Coordinates of C-alpha atoms and ligand atoms in Angstrom, one line a residue:
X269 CA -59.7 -0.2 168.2
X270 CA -57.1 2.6 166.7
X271 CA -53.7 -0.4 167.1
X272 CA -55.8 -2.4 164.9
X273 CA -56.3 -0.2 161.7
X274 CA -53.2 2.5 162.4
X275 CA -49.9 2.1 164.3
X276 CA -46.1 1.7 163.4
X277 CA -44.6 0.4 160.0
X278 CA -41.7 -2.0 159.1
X279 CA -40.0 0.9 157.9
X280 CA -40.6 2.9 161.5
X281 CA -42.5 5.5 159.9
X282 CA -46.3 6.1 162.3
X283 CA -49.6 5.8 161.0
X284 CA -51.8 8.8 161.1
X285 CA -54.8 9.6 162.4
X286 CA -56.9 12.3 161.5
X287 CA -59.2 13.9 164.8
X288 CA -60.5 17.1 165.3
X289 CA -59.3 19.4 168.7
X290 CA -60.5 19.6 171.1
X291 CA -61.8 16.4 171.5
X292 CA -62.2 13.7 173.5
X293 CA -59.1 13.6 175.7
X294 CA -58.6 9.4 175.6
X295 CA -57.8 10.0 171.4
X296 CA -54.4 11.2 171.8
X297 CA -53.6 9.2 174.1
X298 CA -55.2 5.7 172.2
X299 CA -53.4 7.0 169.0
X300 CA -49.9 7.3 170.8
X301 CA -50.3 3.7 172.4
X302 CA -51.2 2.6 169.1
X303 CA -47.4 4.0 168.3
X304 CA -49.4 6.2 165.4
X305 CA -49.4 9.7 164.7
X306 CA -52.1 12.1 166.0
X307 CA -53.0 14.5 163.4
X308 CA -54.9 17.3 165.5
X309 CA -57.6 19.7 163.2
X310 CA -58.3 23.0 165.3
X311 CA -62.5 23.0 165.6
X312 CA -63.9 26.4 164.2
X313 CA -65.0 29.2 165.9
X314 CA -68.6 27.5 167.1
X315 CA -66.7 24.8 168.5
X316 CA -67.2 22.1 165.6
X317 CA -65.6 19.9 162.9
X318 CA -63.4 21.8 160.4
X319 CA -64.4 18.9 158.0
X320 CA -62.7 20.5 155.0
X321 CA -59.7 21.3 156.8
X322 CA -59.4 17.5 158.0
X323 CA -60.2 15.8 154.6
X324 CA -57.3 18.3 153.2
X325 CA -55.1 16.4 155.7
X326 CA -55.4 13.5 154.5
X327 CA -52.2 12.0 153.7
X328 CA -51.0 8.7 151.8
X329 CA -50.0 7.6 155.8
X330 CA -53.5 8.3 157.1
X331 CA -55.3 5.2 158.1
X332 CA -58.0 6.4 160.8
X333 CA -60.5 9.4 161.4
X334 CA -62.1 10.0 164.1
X335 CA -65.3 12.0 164.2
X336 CA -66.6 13.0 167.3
X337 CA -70.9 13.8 167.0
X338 CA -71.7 15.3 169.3
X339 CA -68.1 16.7 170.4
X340 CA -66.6 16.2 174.0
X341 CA -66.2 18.5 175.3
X342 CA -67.9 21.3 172.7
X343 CA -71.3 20.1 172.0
X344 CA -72.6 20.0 168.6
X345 CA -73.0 17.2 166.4
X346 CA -71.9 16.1 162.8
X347 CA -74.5 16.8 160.0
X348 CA -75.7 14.1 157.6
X349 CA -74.9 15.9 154.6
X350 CA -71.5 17.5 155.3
X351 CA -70.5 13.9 157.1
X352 CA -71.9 11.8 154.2
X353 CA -69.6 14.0 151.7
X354 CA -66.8 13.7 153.9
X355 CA -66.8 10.0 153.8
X356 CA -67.3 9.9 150.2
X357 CA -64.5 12.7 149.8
X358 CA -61.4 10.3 151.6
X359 CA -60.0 7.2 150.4
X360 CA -61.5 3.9 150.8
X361 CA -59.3 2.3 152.6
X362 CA -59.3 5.0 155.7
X363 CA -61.4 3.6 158.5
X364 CA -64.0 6.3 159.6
X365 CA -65.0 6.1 163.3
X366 CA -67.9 8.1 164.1
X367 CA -67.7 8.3 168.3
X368 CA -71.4 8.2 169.1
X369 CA -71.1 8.2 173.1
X370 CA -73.4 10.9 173.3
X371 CA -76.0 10.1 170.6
X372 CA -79.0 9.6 173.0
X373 CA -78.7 13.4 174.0
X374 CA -79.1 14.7 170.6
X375 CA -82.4 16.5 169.2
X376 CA -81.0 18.2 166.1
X377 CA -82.6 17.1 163.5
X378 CA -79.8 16.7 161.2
X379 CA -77.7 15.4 163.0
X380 CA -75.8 12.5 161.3
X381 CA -76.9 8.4 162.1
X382 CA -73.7 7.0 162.1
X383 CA -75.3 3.5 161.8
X384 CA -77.4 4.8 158.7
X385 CA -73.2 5.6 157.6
X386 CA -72.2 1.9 159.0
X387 CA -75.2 0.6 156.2
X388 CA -73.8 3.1 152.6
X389 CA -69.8 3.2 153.4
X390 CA -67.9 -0.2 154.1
X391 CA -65.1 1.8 155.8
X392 CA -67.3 2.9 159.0
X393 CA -67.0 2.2 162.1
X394 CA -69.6 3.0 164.7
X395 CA -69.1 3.5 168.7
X396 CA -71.5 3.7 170.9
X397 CA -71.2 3.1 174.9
X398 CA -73.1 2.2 178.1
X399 CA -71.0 5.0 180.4
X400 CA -73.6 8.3 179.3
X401 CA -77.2 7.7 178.9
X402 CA -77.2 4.3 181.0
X403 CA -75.3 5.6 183.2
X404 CA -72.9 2.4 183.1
X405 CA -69.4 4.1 183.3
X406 CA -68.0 2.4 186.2
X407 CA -69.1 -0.7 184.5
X408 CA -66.8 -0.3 181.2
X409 CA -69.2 -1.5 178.4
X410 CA -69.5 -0.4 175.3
X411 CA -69.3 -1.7 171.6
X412 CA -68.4 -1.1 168.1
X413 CA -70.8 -1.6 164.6
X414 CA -68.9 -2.2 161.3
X415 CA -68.8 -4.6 158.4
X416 CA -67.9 -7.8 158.8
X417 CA -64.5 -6.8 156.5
X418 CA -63.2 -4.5 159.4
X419 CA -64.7 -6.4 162.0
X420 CA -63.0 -9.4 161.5
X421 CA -59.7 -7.7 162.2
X422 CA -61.3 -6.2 165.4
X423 CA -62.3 -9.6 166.6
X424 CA -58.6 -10.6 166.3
X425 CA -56.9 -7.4 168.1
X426 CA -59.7 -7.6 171.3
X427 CA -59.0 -8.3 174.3
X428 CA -60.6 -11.5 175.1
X429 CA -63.5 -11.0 177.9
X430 CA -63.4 -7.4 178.3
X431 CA -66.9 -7.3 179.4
X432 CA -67.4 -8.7 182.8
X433 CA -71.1 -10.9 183.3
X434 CA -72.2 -8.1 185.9
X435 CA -71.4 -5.0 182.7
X436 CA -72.9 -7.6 180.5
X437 CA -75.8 -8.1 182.9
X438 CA -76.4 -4.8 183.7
X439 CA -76.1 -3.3 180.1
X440 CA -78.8 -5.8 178.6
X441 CA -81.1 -4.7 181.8
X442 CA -80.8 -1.1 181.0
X443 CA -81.8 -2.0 177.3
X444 CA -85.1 -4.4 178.2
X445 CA -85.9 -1.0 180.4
X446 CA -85.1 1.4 178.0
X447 CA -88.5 3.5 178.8
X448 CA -86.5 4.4 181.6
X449 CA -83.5 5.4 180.0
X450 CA -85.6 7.7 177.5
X451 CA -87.3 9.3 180.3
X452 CA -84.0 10.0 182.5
X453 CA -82.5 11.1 178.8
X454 CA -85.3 13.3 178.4
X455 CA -84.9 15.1 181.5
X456 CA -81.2 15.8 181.5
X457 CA -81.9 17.5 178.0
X458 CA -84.9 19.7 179.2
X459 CA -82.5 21.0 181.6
X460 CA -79.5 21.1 179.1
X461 CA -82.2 23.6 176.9
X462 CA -82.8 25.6 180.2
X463 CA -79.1 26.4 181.5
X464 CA -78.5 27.2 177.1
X465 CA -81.2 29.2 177.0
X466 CA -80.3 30.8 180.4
X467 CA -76.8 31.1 179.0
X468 CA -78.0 32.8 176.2
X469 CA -80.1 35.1 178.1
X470 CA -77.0 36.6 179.8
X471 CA -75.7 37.4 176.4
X472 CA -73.4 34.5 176.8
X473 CA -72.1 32.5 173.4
X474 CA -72.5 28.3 173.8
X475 CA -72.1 26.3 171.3
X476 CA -75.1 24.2 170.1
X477 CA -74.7 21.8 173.0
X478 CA -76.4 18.3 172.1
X479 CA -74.4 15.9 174.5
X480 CA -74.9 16.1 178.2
X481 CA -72.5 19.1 178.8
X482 CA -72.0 22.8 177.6
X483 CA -69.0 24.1 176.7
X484 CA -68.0 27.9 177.6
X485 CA -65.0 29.4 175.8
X486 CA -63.5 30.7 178.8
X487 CA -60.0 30.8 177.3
X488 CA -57.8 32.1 180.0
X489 CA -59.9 32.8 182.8
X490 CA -61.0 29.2 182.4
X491 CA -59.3 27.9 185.5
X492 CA -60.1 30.9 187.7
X493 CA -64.0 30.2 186.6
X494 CA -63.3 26.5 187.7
X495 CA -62.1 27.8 190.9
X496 CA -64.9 29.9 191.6
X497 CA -67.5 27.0 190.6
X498 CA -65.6 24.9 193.0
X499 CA -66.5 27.2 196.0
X500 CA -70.0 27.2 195.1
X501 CA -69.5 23.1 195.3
X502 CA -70.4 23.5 191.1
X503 CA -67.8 20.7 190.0
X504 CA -67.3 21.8 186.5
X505 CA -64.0 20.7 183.9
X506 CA -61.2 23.4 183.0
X507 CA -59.2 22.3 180.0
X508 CA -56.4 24.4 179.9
X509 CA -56.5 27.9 178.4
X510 CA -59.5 27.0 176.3
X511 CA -62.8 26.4 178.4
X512 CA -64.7 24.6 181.2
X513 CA -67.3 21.7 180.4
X514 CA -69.9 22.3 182.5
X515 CA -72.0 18.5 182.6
X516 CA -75.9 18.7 183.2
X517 CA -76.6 18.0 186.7
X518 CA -79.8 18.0 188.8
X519 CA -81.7 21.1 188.1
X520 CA -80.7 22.5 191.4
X521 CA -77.5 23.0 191.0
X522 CA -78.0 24.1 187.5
X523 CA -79.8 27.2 188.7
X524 CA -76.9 27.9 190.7
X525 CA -74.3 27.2 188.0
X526 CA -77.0 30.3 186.3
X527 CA -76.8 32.0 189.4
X528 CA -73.1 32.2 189.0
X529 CA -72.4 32.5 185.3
X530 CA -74.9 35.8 186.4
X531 CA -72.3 37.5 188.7
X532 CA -69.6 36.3 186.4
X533 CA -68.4 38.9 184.5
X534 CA -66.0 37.8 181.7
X535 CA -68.3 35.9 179.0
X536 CA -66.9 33.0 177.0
X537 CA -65.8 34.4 173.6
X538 CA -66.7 33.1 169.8
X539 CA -62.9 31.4 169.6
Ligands
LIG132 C1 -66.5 11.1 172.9 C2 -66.4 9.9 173.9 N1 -66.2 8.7 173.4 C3 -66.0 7.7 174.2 C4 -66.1 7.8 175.6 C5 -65.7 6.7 176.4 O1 -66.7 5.8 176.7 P1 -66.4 4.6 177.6 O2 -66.7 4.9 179.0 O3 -67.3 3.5 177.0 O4 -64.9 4.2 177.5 C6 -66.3 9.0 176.1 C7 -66.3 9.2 177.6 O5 -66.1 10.2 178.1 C8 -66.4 10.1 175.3 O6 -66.6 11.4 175.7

């Protein structure tokens, strides 16, 4: 998706694309393949989109923004109203990409429809996947919603038969049983609200988590708290100096990930 719209010019200058950081770990990675340049916006304090910040950062060389709602590995989401201002605020010609992977786990109720953004701004495109609520990730299916203007160039830099028959079997299954899906959904976030609101019990700051994860700003104790979860066979996902993503998990083992955030006794901080 990111070689098509951004990448390396006749005159070797890169591309650039805009994302917020942290985020999803595959962007640098995808825009560096793409032989662009990643543009990297620190998130605020609470762990979200410095919107302003990334539309000042906009350059004549930009080509692609990617918005994360909700954020891997943070948690909250992208409101309609500061999202919708954003898009109108950069250049037409700059391909939005709002990553929707986790859009089935959100509840707030402004959170932004990126296909409602797909319909107003011809320079959207939407992502969505089979790996989180379906629980296809093994499977590798997932798609992409965008006018027929910016599709047509996606259609052209695809790879031909990505989707196997078995992902493409089992992704329309999971839709005709989509009841299902909803109620599994529906679970994970009841327990999502009770480790938060456990969290916040113990005086601990989480940002407003709205995917299937909560973030802690462990900062440098963050590997020593990954360690410790380890021993208490909690598998939980240090990133660096800056904090663990704890994923939802069967409400078992999120009462002991409680248990040991209890007997823990260095809180995540603000930022
Ligand atoms: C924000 C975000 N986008 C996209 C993906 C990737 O989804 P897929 O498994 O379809 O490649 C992930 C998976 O971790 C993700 O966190």
């Amino acid at each position: 998706m990111l070689a098509t719209f951004a990448g390396q010019n006749d005159d070797g200058k890169a591309d650039e694309v805009i994302y917020a950081w942290r985020s999803f770990e595959a962007y640098p990675i995808c825009v560096g393949l793409a032989g662009a340049e990643s543009v990297r916006i620190p998130l605020t304090a609470d762990g979200r989109h410095d919107l302003e910040a990334m539309a000042a950062a906009v350059t004549a060389r930009t080509k692609v923004i990617l918005l994360c709602t909700p954020n891997n590995p943070t948690g909250p989401i992208l409101a309609t109203r500061e999202t919708e201002s954003f898009i109108k605020s950069v250049p037409a010609d700059v391909v939005v990409v709002i990553d929707e992977a986790y859009q089935e786990f959100v509840r707030a109720e402004d959170a932004v429809d990126g296909i409602a953004m797909y319909r107003k701004y011809p320079n959207v495109v939407v992502l969505r996947t089979f790996s989180k609520a379906h629980g296809l990730a093994g499977l590798r299916v997932g798609y992409s919603v965008s006018n027929p203007e910016l599709t047509q160039h996606l259609r052209v830099a695809a790879t031909p038969f990505s989707v196997s028959q078995i992902a493409e079997k089992a992704a329309v299954t999971s839709l005709q049983h989509y009841d299902q899906v909803v109620e599994r959904v529906q679970s994970l976030v009841d327990e999502r609200q009770r480790v938060t609101a456990g969290l916040k019990e113990l005086g601990w700051f989480v940002p407003d988590a709205q995917g299937n994860f909560v973030w802690l700003n462990l900062g440098e104790n963050s590997s020593e708290f990954a360690a410790l979860a380890g021993e208490h066979a909690l598998s939980v996902r240090a990133f660096g100096e800056e904090g663990v993503r704890v994923s939802i998990g069967e409400p078992e083992a999120n009462t002991r990930f409680l248990e040991l955030c209890a007997n823990y006794t260095k809180p995540p901080r603000r930022s």
